[in-house]
Structures are given as C-alpha cells and as structure tokens.
C-alpha cells in the first residue's frame, strides 16, 4: 500500500494540516480533532485504502483497519505533526458534554490500548497454562511472564499520568511523576506497617493502595495541569521551568493523598458497586442489551464511555463482568461476515469478508462491520440479534474477566478463574459459539439477495416492476454517494443520478405519498406497492426550498413522465451543493433484491432504471 499517497489524500480531505488540532490512533482508526469540521470531506471513504469515515465524539474518525499505525506515521510525517505534540486549548469546535467525555477518555486510553490488550492476553495465556499444568506459579518462568503481563496494570497511575497530562495540556512528565508518587514503595510499605493514622502537616492521611487505580490519577492530572498553567503565567520565564513543577509537586501530591485520592477512590467504588447492582438485577437482560447494541455503539464511537467502567471494575473488584457480555457481539459480526464468505460467489466480496473474519476473531470488527455486514444491512442485523442471544447466555452464566483486553478469542482464556474451568467459563464459550454459528447460519440463508450471491451481475431485463429514471444524467452507484446515510444503504437500496436537466418526473403509475416542505425530496408509492424516495442533491434541505418548485401535492395520482418537481440546477451548484440524487426503494426489505436495469454510465429520463425482484 502507498502510505504516503494515502496520507496526502487524507490530509486533503480533512481540510489540510492547518485544520488539524490533534491526531491519535486506536486499533483501527485515525482520530482527528479539527478546528473546523465543515472543512472535512466524508468523500474520503471512497478511497480504497479507507474502510469508512465517521464523525463522532467531536472527532473526525478515519477507519483504516490493521494498517492504521503505518498510515498514522505517514500522516504525521506529511503534516509535520510530532507524536509528542499536545492539543492546544481553545481550538476546535465546542461540543456537548458527552462528546467531550468521549474525547477525553479516548485520548487518555488510546495510546496504550494495544499494550493493554497484549498484557491481558498474556495474563489469560498464563492462566490457561496453569490450569493445564504447563506452568507452576512458583517457577521463575511464570513469575517473569506474569511481571511482563502485570506491570502496566500495577503502574497504571504512571501511564495514565503521562497520557492524561498530554490530554489536559500540561507537562506529561510532571503528571507521570504524580502517578509515580501514588505507587512509590514508601507508600505501599506504609499500607502494611502503619497501625495508626499518619499525618501530613498535622492533617490526617488515609493511605490507600493506588496501584492499578484509574480515576484518582486522572483527577490529579487535571488539577496539576490547571495549576501548572496558572503558575506559568505568574513566574518569569527564567524561573518557571523548575519553580512551576516544584509548586505542582509540592501542592498536588499532598492534595491527592489528602482529598483527591480518597474522593476519587470512593467514586471508583461507587461506580463499580453501582454497575454491579444493575448487573445483578438481571444479568441475562444486561447481556441481551449489550450484546445487541455494542457494535452500534462502536460505529458511533460511544463505546469509549464504557472502557473506564471495565478497567475500574478490574481495579476495584478484581474482575469485570461487562467485557464478557461484549464477546458475543463481536463474534456475531464475525459469524455474519463468515456467512457472507460462504454464500457469496462475488470474488471481491469473498476476499473482503474472509479477511474481515480473520481480523474479527482477534477483536478488530471494523473491517467486518464497515466493509461487509453494514453495507448489506441484513448481515449486520443478524449479527446484532445473534450477539444479543449469546450475550443473554453469557450474562445468565455470570461470566467474569480477570484481565483487560479487546473482546476476542483470547478473552475466553482471560475468563479462567484461579481454580480452573467452571460453569461461568462454559457459559461464555456456549454463548460466544452460539452467537457466531447463529449469525453465520442466518446470513448464509437469508443475508444476501440472489444477485449478490451470483458470480456475475447480469443486466436486468425491463419488466412490470421497473422504476423509470426520473431524470436524465450520469448514473452513480449508491455506495459512491457522498453521504454516509445513503451510501451505507440505511434508507434502502437503489442508485443515484447526477442530473443534466432541471426536472424530476414520475417513474411509474401511482401517487405522491409525501412531499418535503423544502421540496428537495419527494416520496412516491406505485400501484404495485413499491415505495420510492427521490432526494435531489446532498444536504439541499439547508436551502429551505430555495430553487425548488413542486408541481404536485401529497395524494395526487401520477403516471410515468408527469412533472413532479423543477429545480434550478445551476443555482444549486453555484451555492456549493452536490446534486447527486439518490433514487431509493424505501421498502427494499420487502423484496428479494433491487438491481439496476442497465449498467451504462448515463441514462435518459423515462427509460428503465431500477428493477425489484419479488
């Protein structure tokens, strides 16, 4: 892959390097924070090196897949971005509280997500080795590998101190030093030997074990960065390089032990016990809901809001019950992609679905979701349904996870308790396996229309169920339309036309079902029950009816060729709007398939355009 060329293309579509506030990446996505999101172009998703483009959590996210780090490096080099650069305050658009929370969480946890997943997998493999009798916990081999798997979690305050310091705009080494104070040997020893409360300048101190903790250091890092910025304004430049860190360490570290740490620890415990109370009410219901909606949360970036809960559960309780519920959701999409692989004879789709299955087994579902299941709609729905059913079984079994990692095949090993296999582990295996098999079976049987299963796509023959072209122009495949809702097929199947004239004419015998007040879109119903939506241009609703004239009203009877709407093509283009006009069969799910009658690149108004297969 030409990473340099792809990097230049990405920079062009995000509005140039001058529009970038910050850039990070996770397991599959480049996450841009931009000064002006309006300058970003979602048409980037049409690049073969990009799986999908998503705007969520105040970020412009470019889904790359397994090569994300290489692309990230190329983009940083092309834009002159240092990986150590920190976001500048006051830049970018103001966003709501949820978006800001997701942005903070993703920025803090994303940089070490891969290492965290690897550490969890190594812990799971060690647990499996002990259960199988391959290793003894007293052996040096086990101890060295356990230290490798546990070091990140044990010294979590240091790592989180660094990433939180970068996110909050302060010195990451200063906040990392605060994290180090929380895990210093003198503090851990004080927990073991102190019989009576210690005092700091006469104030009682409650020593708490902050190893593996999450929330205390994040609050402490924010306080340190707040104080650091104010000290830098006060001290002269010759003094602030060492006086500012001196003040921050001298003030924030004691403040953390006295107030921030105990308060944040209490909050951590309330969060963990509160989640457990909800989970204990109906574990099977929690599993059903999380298994069904998890991949939807991933699509919109909302899953980051749950990551701190999982890690906090491990820190406070020693185990997590949320991550096991997500494994069936992941394997549901893997199963759906496998069903597509088994049923399709289209060479390109078979290769794409096969690689998506491999990535999904190891916890990376974006290639399966964006490349295979979501574009075909039914496989994605089947994957969510299977995930909900499998999640209910896992929840009913009350399976636990004992180390953090991506939801993948390795998660089963991470669920092994110290005592070895038990019913909770078997419940997770059954629920996960059922989710994969059920999604695969449903997709194989019902997921793809016959035309998508065939080796070639023959030209459709005109017939009674044809939809005539409502305008003359250039034909555009739906997945090439520069709008995620239309391109993803969320509103139905069809195709688009880039018009060469100014008229929309009736495509069949029927009636006008609806007419948008802004007259930029019209819904039609044929005499045979086919529902069609004709949407003139992209985002033209913002014109508020300007340049559009309707010649019909809802309820009017129509016949092929009747004039429905006139529009000023040149004026709309001059206003900066894309005139790609989707023609969508709104009730596509009622039919076996919707195909283009002709594969020619241009079409004349009134000629057969789309055909539905009952």
Coordinates of C-alpha atoms in Angstrom, one line a residue:
X1 CA 0.0 0.0 0.0
X2 CA 1.2 3.5 -0.8
X3 CA 1.0 5.0 2.6
X4 CA 2.5 8.4 1.6
X5 CA -0.1 8.8 -1.2
X6 CA -2.9 7.8 1.2
X7 CA -1.6 10.2 3.8
X8 CA -1.7 13.1 1.3
X9 CA -5.2 12.1 0.3
X10 CA -6.3 12.0 3.9
X11 CA -4.8 15.4 4.7
X12 CA -6.6 16.9 1.7
X13 CA -10.0 15.6 2.8
X14 CA -9.6 16.8 6.4
X15 CA -9.0 20.4 5.3
X16 CA -5.2 20.3 5.2
X17 CA -2.7 20.2 8.0
X18 CA -3.6 23.7 9.2
X19 CA -7.1 22.4 10.1
X20 CA -5.7 19.7 12.5
X21 CA -5.8 20.3 16.2
X22 CA -4.6 16.9 17.2
X23 CA -4.3 13.3 15.8
X24 CA -4.2 10.0 17.7
X25 CA -5.0 6.5 16.6
X26 CA -6.5 3.4 18.2
X27 CA -6.6 -0.2 16.9
X28 CA -8.2 0.6 13.6
X29 CA -8.9 4.4 13.4
X30 CA -7.2 7.7 12.9
X31 CA -8.9 10.1 15.2
X32 CA -8.7 13.7 14.1
X33 CA -9.7 16.7 16.2
X34 CA -10.2 19.5 13.7
X35 CA -10.5 23.3 14.0
X36 CA -13.5 23.3 11.6
X37 CA -15.3 20.0 10.9
X38 CA -17.1 21.7 8.0
X39 CA -13.8 21.6 6.0
X40 CA -13.6 17.8 6.3
X41 CA -14.9 15.8 3.3
X42 CA -16.6 12.5 4.0
X43 CA -16.0 11.5 0.4
X44 CA -12.7 10.2 1.7
X45 CA -14.4 6.9 2.3
X46 CA -14.4 6.3 -1.4
X47 CA -10.6 5.8 -1.3
X48 CA -9.8 2.1 -1.5
X49 CA -7.4 2.4 1.4
X50 CA -10.1 3.7 3.8
X51 CA -12.9 1.5 5.2
X52 CA -15.2 4.2 6.5
X53 CA -15.3 7.8 7.7
X54 CA -17.2 8.5 11.0
X55 CA -17.9 11.8 12.8
X56 CA -18.5 11.1 16.5
X57 CA -17.4 12.3 19.9
X58 CA -16.2 15.6 18.4
X59 CA -13.7 13.7 16.3
X60 CA -13.4 13.1 12.5
X61 CA -12.5 9.4 12.5
X62 CA -11.0 7.6 9.5
X63 CA -11.3 3.8 9.8
X64 CA -8.2 2.3 8.2
X65 CA -8.0 -1.3 9.6
X66 CA -4.9 -3.3 10.6
X67 CA -2.5 -0.8 8.8
X68 CA -3.6 2.1 10.9
X69 CA -0.2 2.7 12.6
X70 CA 1.7 2.8 9.3
X71 CA -0.9 5.3 7.9
X72 CA -0.7 7.3 11.1
X73 CA 3.0 7.6 10.8
X74 CA 2.8 8.6 7.2
X75 CA 0.1 11.3 8.0
X76 CA 2.3 12.7 10.9
X77 CA 5.3 12.9 8.6
X78 CA 3.3 14.5 5.8
X79 CA 1.7 17.0 8.1
X80 CA 4.8 17.7 10.2
X81 CA 3.0 16.5 13.4
X82 CA 5.1 15.3 16.3
X83 CA 3.8 12.2 18.1
X84 CA 4.6 14.1 21.3
X85 CA 2.6 17.2 20.3
X86 CA -0.2 18.1 22.7
X87 CA -3.6 19.6 21.7
X88 CA -3.9 23.3 22.2
X89 CA -6.6 24.7 24.3
X90 CA -9.3 26.7 22.8
X91 CA -9.1 25.1 19.3
X92 CA -11.8 23.1 17.6
X93 CA -15.5 23.4 17.9
X94 CA -17.3 23.4 21.2
X95 CA -19.1 20.1 21.8
X96 CA -21.6 18.8 24.2
X97 CA -20.7 17.1 27.4
X98 CA -21.0 13.5 26.1
X99 CA -18.7 14.3 23.1
X100 CA -16.2 15.9 25.5
X101 CA -16.2 12.9 27.8
X102 CA -15.7 10.5 24.9
X103 CA -12.9 12.7 23.5
X104 CA -11.1 12.8 26.9
X105 CA -11.5 9.0 27.5
X106 CA -10.3 8.1 24.0
X107 CA -7.3 10.4 24.2
X108 CA -6.2 9.1 27.6
X109 CA -6.6 5.4 26.9
X110 CA -6.0 5.1 23.1
X111 CA -2.2 5.5 23.1
X112 CA -1.6 2.3 25.1
X113 CA -4.6 0.3 24.1
X114 CA -2.6 -2.2 22.1
X115 CA -0.2 -2.8 25.0
X116 CA -3.1 -3.1 27.4
X117 CA -4.7 -5.7 25.2
X118 CA -1.5 -7.7 24.8
X119 CA -0.9 -7.7 28.6
X120 CA -4.4 -9.0 29.1
X121 CA -3.9 -11.8 26.6
X122 CA -0.6 -12.8 28.1
X123 CA -2.4 -13.0 31.5
X124 CA -5.0 -15.2 30.0
X125 CA -2.5 -17.5 28.4
X126 CA -0.7 -17.8 31.7
X127 CA -3.9 -18.7 33.5
X128 CA -4.6 -21.3 30.8
X129 CA -1.0 -22.7 31.2
X130 CA -1.5 -23.1 35.0
X131 CA -4.9 -24.8 34.6
X132 CA -3.4 -27.2 32.0
X133 CA -0.4 -27.9 34.3
X134 CA 2.1 -26.5 31.8
X135 CA 3.4 -23.9 34.3
X136 CA 3.7 -23.7 38.1
X137 CA 3.1 -20.3 39.8
X138 CA 6.3 -20.7 41.9
X139 CA 8.5 -21.1 38.8
X140 CA 10.8 -18.3 37.6
X141 CA 9.3 -18.7 34.1
X142 CA 5.8 -18.0 35.4
X143 CA 7.0 -15.0 37.5
X144 CA 8.8 -13.3 34.7
X145 CA 5.9 -13.6 32.3
X146 CA 3.5 -12.6 35.0
X147 CA 5.6 -9.5 35.7
X148 CA 5.5 -8.7 32.0
X149 CA 1.7 -9.0 31.9
X150 CA 1.0 -7.2 35.1
X151 CA 3.5 -4.3 35.0
X152 CA 1.2 -2.0 33.0
X153 CA -1.7 -2.5 35.3
X154 CA 0.3 -2.3 38.5
X155 CA 1.9 1.0 37.5
X156 CA -1.3 2.3 35.8
X157 CA -1.1 5.7 37.6
X158 CA 2.3 6.4 35.9
X159 CA 1.0 5.6 32.4
X160 CA -2.3 7.3 32.9
X161 CA -0.5 10.3 34.4
X162 CA 1.5 10.7 31.2
X163 CA -1.4 10.4 28.8
X164 CA -3.8 12.5 30.9
X165 CA -1.1 15.2 31.2
X166 CA -0.9 15.4 27.4
X167 CA -4.6 15.5 27.1
X168 CA -5.1 18.2 29.6
X169 CA -2.4 20.4 28.1
X170 CA 0.2 20.1 30.8
X171 CA 3.6 18.5 31.2
X172 CA 3.1 14.8 30.9
X173 CA 6.3 14.0 32.8
X174 CA 5.1 16.1 35.7
X175 CA 1.8 14.3 35.9
X176 CA 3.6 11.0 35.4
X177 CA 5.7 11.9 38.5
X178 CA 2.5 12.4 40.5
X179 CA 1.4 9.0 39.3
X180 CA 4.7 7.6 40.5
X181 CA 4.2 9.1 43.9
X182 CA 0.9 7.1 44.2
X183 CA 2.7 3.8 43.7
X184 CA 6.0 4.6 45.4
X185 CA 7.4 1.8 47.7
X186 CA 7.3 4.1 50.8
X187 CA 3.5 4.5 50.3
X188 CA 2.9 0.8 49.6
X189 CA 5.0 -0.1 52.7
X190 CA 3.0 2.4 54.8
X191 CA -0.1 0.4 54.0
X192 CA 1.4 -2.7 55.5
X193 CA 3.1 -1.3 58.6
X194 CA 1.1 1.7 59.7
X195 CA -1.1 0.8 62.7
X196 CA -2.2 4.4 63.4
X197 CA -3.3 7.2 61.0
X198 CA -0.4 9.2 59.7
X199 CA -0.4 13.0 59.5
X200 CA 0.7 15.5 56.9
X201 CA 1.4 18.9 58.5
X202 CA -1.0 17.8 61.2
X203 CA -3.7 16.7 58.8
X204 CA -4.7 13.0 59.0
X205 CA -3.7 11.0 55.9
X206 CA -5.5 7.9 54.8
X207 CA -3.1 5.6 52.9
X208 CA -4.9 3.8 50.0
X209 CA -3.4 1.3 47.6
X210 CA -3.4 3.2 44.3
X211 CA -1.7 0.5 42.2
X212 CA -3.9 -0.3 39.2
X213 CA -6.3 2.6 40.1
X214 CA -7.7 4.7 37.3
X215 CA -9.8 7.6 38.4
X216 CA -7.6 9.2 41.1
X217 CA -4.6 9.9 38.8
X218 CA -6.9 11.4 36.1
X219 CA -8.4 13.9 38.6
X220 CA -4.9 14.6 40.0
X221 CA -3.5 15.2 36.5
X222 CA -6.3 17.6 35.7
X223 CA -5.6 19.5 38.9
X224 CA -1.8 19.6 38.2
X225 CA -2.3 20.9 34.6
X226 CA -4.7 23.6 35.9
X227 CA -2.2 24.7 38.5
X228 CA 0.7 24.5 36.0
X229 CA -0.9 26.8 33.5
X230 CA -1.5 29.4 36.2
X231 CA 2.0 29.2 37.6
X232 CA 3.5 29.6 34.1
X233 CA 1.6 32.9 33.9
X234 CA 3.0 34.2 37.2
X235 CA 6.6 33.1 37.2
X236 CA 9.1 34.8 34.9
X237 CA 10.5 32.6 32.1
X238 CA 13.9 32.2 33.8
X239 CA 12.2 30.6 36.9
X240 CA 9.1 28.8 35.6
X241 CA 11.0 25.8 34.2
X242 CA 11.7 24.5 37.7
X243 CA 9.5 26.6 40.0
X244 CA 6.3 25.5 38.3
X245 CA 7.0 21.8 38.6
X246 CA 8.1 22.4 42.2
X247 CA 4.8 24.1 43.1
X248 CA 2.8 21.4 41.3
X249 CA 4.6 18.5 43.0
X250 CA 4.6 20.2 46.4
X251 CA 0.8 21.0 46.2
X252 CA -0.9 18.4 44.1
X253 CA 0.8 15.3 45.5
X254 CA -0.3 16.1 49.1
X255 CA -3.7 17.2 47.9
X256 CA -4.1 13.9 46.1
X257 CA -3.3 11.9 49.2
X258 CA -5.5 14.1 51.4
X259 CA -8.6 14.8 49.2
X260 CA -8.4 13.8 45.6
X261 CA -7.3 10.2 46.1
X262 CA -9.8 9.3 48.8
X263 CA -12.7 11.1 47.0
X264 CA -11.8 9.5 43.6
X265 CA -11.4 6.1 45.2
X266 CA -14.9 6.4 46.8
X267 CA -16.2 7.4 43.4
X268 CA -14.5 4.4 41.8
X269 CA -16.1 2.1 44.3
X270 CA -19.5 3.6 43.9
X271 CA -19.1 3.3 40.1
X272 CA -18.1 -0.4 40.4
X273 CA -20.7 -1.3 43.0
X274 CA -23.4 0.7 41.2
X275 CA -22.7 -1.2 38.0
X276 CA -22.7 -4.5 39.9
X277 CA -26.1 -3.7 41.4
X278 CA -27.6 -3.1 38.0
X279 CA -25.9 -6.2 36.6
X280 CA -27.1 -8.3 39.5
X281 CA -30.7 -7.3 38.9
X282 CA -30.9 -9.2 35.7
X283 CA -27.6 -10.4 34.2
X284 CA -29.3 -12.0 31.2
X285 CA -31.0 -8.8 30.3
X286 CA -27.7 -6.9 30.6
X287 CA -26.2 -9.5 28.3
X288 CA -29.0 -9.2 25.8
X289 CA -28.8 -5.4 25.6
X290 CA -25.0 -5.1 25.5
X291 CA -24.7 -8.0 23.0
X292 CA -27.2 -6.4 20.7
X293 CA -26.1 -2.7 20.8
X294 CA -22.4 -2.9 21.3
X295 CA -21.5 -2.8 17.6
X296 CA -23.9 0.1 17.1
X297 CA -22.0 1.9 19.9
X298 CA -18.7 1.2 18.2
X299 CA -20.0 2.7 14.9
X300 CA -20.8 6.0 16.7
X301 CA -17.7 5.9 19.0
X302 CA -19.9 5.7 22.1
X303 CA -18.1 2.5 23.3
X304 CA -15.3 4.7 24.8
X305 CA -17.7 5.7 27.6
X306 CA -17.7 2.1 28.8
X307 CA -14.0 1.4 28.8
X308 CA -13.2 3.2 32.1
X309 CA -16.0 1.1 33.7
X310 CA -14.4 -2.1 32.7
X311 CA -10.9 -1.1 33.8
X312 CA -12.4 0.3 37.1
X313 CA -14.2 -3.0 37.7
X314 CA -10.9 -4.8 37.5
X315 CA -9.2 -2.3 39.8
X316 CA -11.9 -2.3 42.5
X317 CA -13.5 -5.8 42.2
X318 CA -10.6 -7.8 40.8
X319 CA -12.8 -8.9 37.9
X320 CA -15.1 -7.5 35.2
X321 CA -18.5 -8.7 34.1
X322 CA -19.1 -6.2 31.3
X323 CA -16.4 -7.3 28.8
X324 CA -17.7 -11.0 28.7
X325 CA -21.1 -9.6 27.6
X326 CA -19.4 -8.0 24.5
X327 CA -17.7 -11.1 23.2
X328 CA -20.9 -12.5 21.6
X329 CA -21.4 -9.1 20.0
X330 CA -18.0 -9.3 18.4
X331 CA -18.4 -12.9 17.3
X332 CA -21.9 -12.2 16.0
X333 CA -20.3 -9.8 13.4
X334 CA -17.6 -12.4 12.7
X335 CA -20.2 -15.0 12.1
X336 CA -22.2 -12.7 9.8
X337 CA -19.0 -12.0 7.8
X338 CA -18.4 -15.7 7.7
X339 CA -21.9 -16.3 6.4
X340 CA -21.2 -13.7 3.6
X341 CA -18.0 -15.5 2.8
X342 CA -19.7 -18.9 2.5
X343 CA -22.7 -17.6 0.5
X344 CA -21.3 -15.1 -2.0
X345 CA -19.6 -16.0 -5.3
X346 CA -18.5 -12.5 -5.9
X347 CA -14.7 -12.7 -5.8
X348 CA -14.1 -9.2 -4.3
X349 CA -16.7 -9.7 -1.6
X350 CA -15.4 -13.1 -0.8
X351 CA -11.8 -11.8 -0.3
X352 CA -13.1 -8.9 1.8
X353 CA -15.3 -11.0 4.0
X354 CA -12.6 -13.6 4.5
X355 CA -10.0 -11.1 5.7
X356 CA -12.7 -9.5 7.9
X357 CA -13.4 -12.8 9.6
X358 CA -9.7 -13.2 10.4
X359 CA -9.4 -9.7 11.9
X360 CA -12.7 -10.1 13.8
X361 CA -11.5 -13.2 15.6
X362 CA -8.7 -11.1 17.1
X363 CA -11.2 -8.4 18.2
X364 CA -11.0 -6.0 15.2
X365 CA -14.5 -5.8 13.8
X366 CA -14.4 -2.6 11.8
X367 CA -13.4 -4.4 8.5
X368 CA -16.4 -6.8 9.0
X369 CA -18.9 -4.1 10.0
X370 CA -18.0 -1.3 7.6
X371 CA -16.8 -3.5 4.7
X372 CA -19.2 -6.4 4.8
X373 CA -22.1 -6.6 7.2
X374 CA -23.4 -2.9 7.4
X375 CA -23.4 -2.2 3.6
X376 CA -25.5 -5.4 3.2
X377 CA -27.8 -4.4 6.1
X378 CA -29.3 -7.8 6.9
X379 CA -25.9 -9.5 7.9
X380 CA -25.3 -6.6 10.4
X381 CA -28.8 -7.0 11.8
X382 CA -28.4 -10.8 12.1
X383 CA -25.0 -10.2 13.9
X384 CA -26.7 -7.9 16.4
X385 CA -29.5 -10.4 17.0
X386 CA -27.1 -13.3 17.5
X387 CA -25.0 -11.1 19.8
X388 CA -28.0 -10.3 22.0
X389 CA -28.9 -14.0 22.3
X390 CA -25.3 -15.1 23.0
X391 CA -24.9 -12.2 25.5
X392 CA -28.0 -13.3 27.3
X393 CA -26.4 -16.8 27.8
X394 CA -23.1 -15.2 29.0
X395 CA -25.0 -12.9 31.4
X396 CA -27.1 -15.7 32.8
X397 CA -23.8 -17.7 33.4
X398 CA -22.4 -14.6 35.2
X399 CA -19.0 -15.0 33.5
X400 CA -16.1 -12.9 34.7
X401 CA -13.0 -11.5 33.1
X402 CA -9.8 -11.3 35.2
X403 CA -7.6 -9.1 32.9
X404 CA -8.4 -6.3 30.4
X405 CA -8.1 -6.8 26.6
X406 CA -10.0 -6.5 23.4
X407 CA -13.0 -8.7 23.1
X408 CA -11.5 -11.6 21.1
X409 CA -11.0 -15.3 21.0
X410 CA -8.3 -14.7 23.7
X411 CA -10.9 -13.4 26.1
X412 CA -12.0 -16.9 26.9
X413 CA -8.6 -17.6 28.4
X414 CA -8.8 -14.4 30.4
X415 CA -12.1 -15.7 31.9
X416 CA -10.4 -18.6 33.6
X417 CA -10.6 -18.2 37.4
X418 CA -7.7 -19.3 39.7
X419 CA -9.5 -22.5 40.4
X420 CA -9.7 -23.6 36.8
X421 CA -12.7 -24.2 34.5
X422 CA -16.2 -23.8 35.9
X423 CA -19.7 -23.2 34.7
X424 CA -19.2 -19.4 34.1
X425 CA -16.4 -20.2 31.6
X426 CA -18.5 -22.8 29.9
X427 CA -21.4 -20.4 29.7
X428 CA -19.1 -17.8 27.9
X429 CA -18.0 -20.5 25.5
X430 CA -21.5 -21.6 24.7
X431 CA -22.9 -18.1 24.4
X432 CA -20.0 -17.0 22.2
X433 CA -20.1 -20.0 20.0
X434 CA -23.9 -19.8 19.6
X435 CA -23.6 -16.2 18.6
X436 CA -21.1 -17.0 15.8
X437 CA -23.0 -20.0 14.5
X438 CA -26.4 -18.3 14.6
X439 CA -25.2 -15.2 12.8
X440 CA -23.4 -17.3 10.2
X441 CA -26.4 -19.5 9.6
X442 CA -28.9 -16.7 9.3
X443 CA -26.6 -14.7 7.0
X444 CA -25.8 -17.7 4.8
X445 CA -29.6 -18.5 4.4
X446 CA -31.1 -15.0 4.3
X447 CA -28.4 -12.4 4.4
X448 CA -27.7 -11.8 0.8
X449 CA -30.0 -11.4 -2.2
X450 CA -29.5 -13.9 -5.0
X451 CA -27.8 -11.3 -7.2
X452 CA -25.1 -10.7 -4.6
X453 CA -24.5 -14.5 -4.3
X454 CA -24.1 -15.0 -8.0
X455 CA -20.7 -14.9 -9.7
X456 CA -21.7 -12.2 -12.1
X457 CA -24.3 -9.5 -12.1
X458 CA -26.3 -9.8 -15.4
X459 CA -28.1 -6.8 -16.7
X460 CA -31.7 -6.8 -15.5
X461 CA -34.5 -7.1 -18.0
X462 CA -37.1 -4.4 -18.2
X463 CA -40.5 -5.6 -16.8
X464 CA -43.6 -4.6 -14.9
X465 CA -41.7 -3.9 -11.7
X466 CA -39.2 -1.4 -13.3
X467 CA -38.7 2.0 -11.9
X468 CA -38.1 4.5 -14.7
X469 CA -35.4 7.1 -14.5
X470 CA -36.9 10.3 -13.0
X471 CA -34.3 12.5 -14.7
X472 CA -31.5 12.4 -17.3
X473 CA -27.9 12.3 -16.2
X474 CA -24.9 10.3 -15.0
X475 CA -25.6 7.1 -13.0
X476 CA -23.8 6.8 -9.7
X477 CA -23.7 3.6 -7.6
X478 CA -25.2 4.2 -4.1
X479 CA -22.0 3.5 -2.3
X480 CA -20.4 6.4 -4.2
X481 CA -22.9 8.9 -2.9
X482 CA -21.1 11.5 -0.7
X483 CA -23.4 10.9 2.3
X484 CA -22.9 8.1 4.9
X485 CA -26.7 7.5 5.3
X486 CA -27.4 7.0 1.7
X487 CA -24.1 5.2 0.8
X488 CA -24.5 2.8 3.7
X489 CA -27.9 1.7 2.4
X490 CA -29.6 2.6 5.7
X491 CA -32.6 4.1 3.9
X492 CA -32.9 1.3 1.3
X493 CA -31.3 0.1 -1.9
X494 CA -31.2 2.0 -5.2
X495 CA -28.8 4.2 -7.2
X496 CA -28.2 7.8 -7.8
X497 CA -28.3 10.1 -10.8
X498 CA -26.3 13.3 -11.2
X499 CA -28.8 15.3 -13.3
X500 CA -28.2 17.1 -16.6
X501 CA -31.6 18.8 -16.6
X502 CA -33.8 20.6 -14.1
X503 CA -36.8 18.2 -13.9
X504 CA -37.9 15.3 -11.8
X505 CA -40.6 13.2 -13.5
X506 CA -42.8 10.3 -12.3
X507 CA -41.1 6.9 -12.6
X508 CA -44.4 4.8 -12.6
X509 CA -48.1 4.7 -12.1
X510 CA -49.0 5.6 -8.5
X511 CA -49.4 8.5 -6.2
X512 CA -47.5 11.1 -4.3
X513 CA -47.0 9.7 -0.8
X514 CA -45.2 12.7 0.7
X515 CA -43.6 15.9 -0.3
X516 CA -41.0 17.6 1.9
X517 CA -41.8 21.2 2.9
X518 CA -38.5 22.3 1.4
X519 CA -39.4 20.5 -1.9
X520 CA -36.0 19.0 -2.2
X521 CA -37.3 15.4 -1.8
X522 CA -40.5 13.5 -2.6
X523 CA -41.9 10.1 -1.6
X524 CA -43.9 8.1 -4.1
X525 CA -46.0 4.9 -3.9
X526 CA -46.5 2.8 -7.0
X527 CA -49.8 1.0 -7.7
X528 CA -48.0 -2.3 -7.0
X529 CA -46.8 -1.1 -3.6
X530 CA -43.2 0.0 -4.3
X531 CA -42.1 2.9 -2.2
X532 CA -39.6 5.3 -3.8
X533 CA -37.8 8.3 -2.3
X534 CA -36.2 10.8 -4.7
X535 CA -33.8 13.1 -2.8
X536 CA -32.5 16.0 -5.0
X537 CA -28.9 16.6 -4.0
X538 CA -27.0 16.2 -0.8
X539 CA -27.7 18.5 2.2
X540 CA -30.0 20.6 0.0
X541 CA -32.5 20.7 2.8
X542 CA -30.4 23.7 4.0
X543 CA -31.6 25.7 1.0
X544 CA -35.0 25.8 2.8
X545 CA -36.9 25.4 -0.5
X546 CA -35.0 27.9 -2.5
X547 CA -34.5 26.9 -6.2
X548 CA -37.2 24.2 -5.9
X549 CA -40.7 24.3 -7.4
X550 CA -43.2 21.5 -6.8
X551 CA -45.9 20.7 -9.4
X552 CA -47.8 18.1 -7.3
X553 CA -49.2 17.6 -3.8
X554 CA -49.4 14.6 -1.5
X555 CA -52.2 12.3 -2.6
X556 CA -52.0 13.3 -6.3
X557 CA -52.2 10.5 -8.8
X558 CA -49.3 10.2 -11.2
X559 CA -48.3 8.4 -14.3
X560 CA -44.9 7.9 -16.0
X561 CA -43.4 11.1 -17.2
X562 CA -45.6 13.5 -15.1
X563 CA -43.6 16.6 -14.0
X564 CA -43.1 16.4 -10.2
X565 CA -40.5 19.0 -9.3
X566 CA -38.5 21.6 -11.1
X567 CA -35.2 22.9 -9.7
X568 CA -32.5 25.4 -10.7
X569 CA -29.6 23.1 -11.3
X570 CA -27.0 25.9 -11.9
X571 CA -28.0 27.9 -8.9
X572 CA -27.8 24.9 -6.6
X573 CA -24.3 24.0 -7.9
X574 CA -23.2 27.6 -7.6
X575 CA -24.4 27.6 -3.9
X576 CA -21.9 24.7 -3.3
X577 CA -24.2 21.7 -3.1
X578 CA -23.6 18.3 -4.6
X579 CA -26.5 17.4 -6.9
X580 CA -26.1 13.6 -6.7
X581 CA -29.8 12.5 -6.5
X582 CA -30.4 9.1 -4.7
X583 CA -33.4 7.2 -6.0
X584 CA -34.2 4.7 -3.2
X585 CA -36.6 1.9 -2.8
X586 CA -37.7 2.7 0.8
X587 CA -39.2 -0.7 1.4
X588 CA -36.3 -2.7 0.0
X589 CA -36.6 -5.3 2.7
X590 CA -40.0 -6.3 1.2
X591 CA -38.2 -7.6 -1.9
X592 CA -35.6 -10.1 -2.6
X593 CA -33.4 -7.6 -4.4
X594 CA -33.2 -4.3 -6.1
X595 CA -31.0 -4.1 -9.2
X596 CA -30.1 -1.6 -11.9
X597 CA -31.7 -2.4 -15.2
X598 CA -28.7 -1.0 -17.2
X599 CA -25.0 -0.8 -16.3
X600 CA -24.4 2.2 -18.6
X601 CA -22.9 5.3 -17.1
X602 CA -25.6 7.6 -18.4
X603 CA -29.4 7.3 -18.6
X604 CA -32.3 9.3 -20.1
X605 CA -35.4 10.3 -18.2
X606 CA -38.2 7.8 -18.7
X607 CA -36.1 4.8 -19.5
X608 CA -35.9 1.7 -17.2
X609 CA -33.6 2.4 -14.3
X610 CA -34.2 0.1 -11.3
X611 CA -36.0 -3.3 -11.0
X612 CA -37.3 -5.0 -7.9
X613 CA -37.3 -8.8 -7.5
X614 CA -40.2 -10.2 -5.5

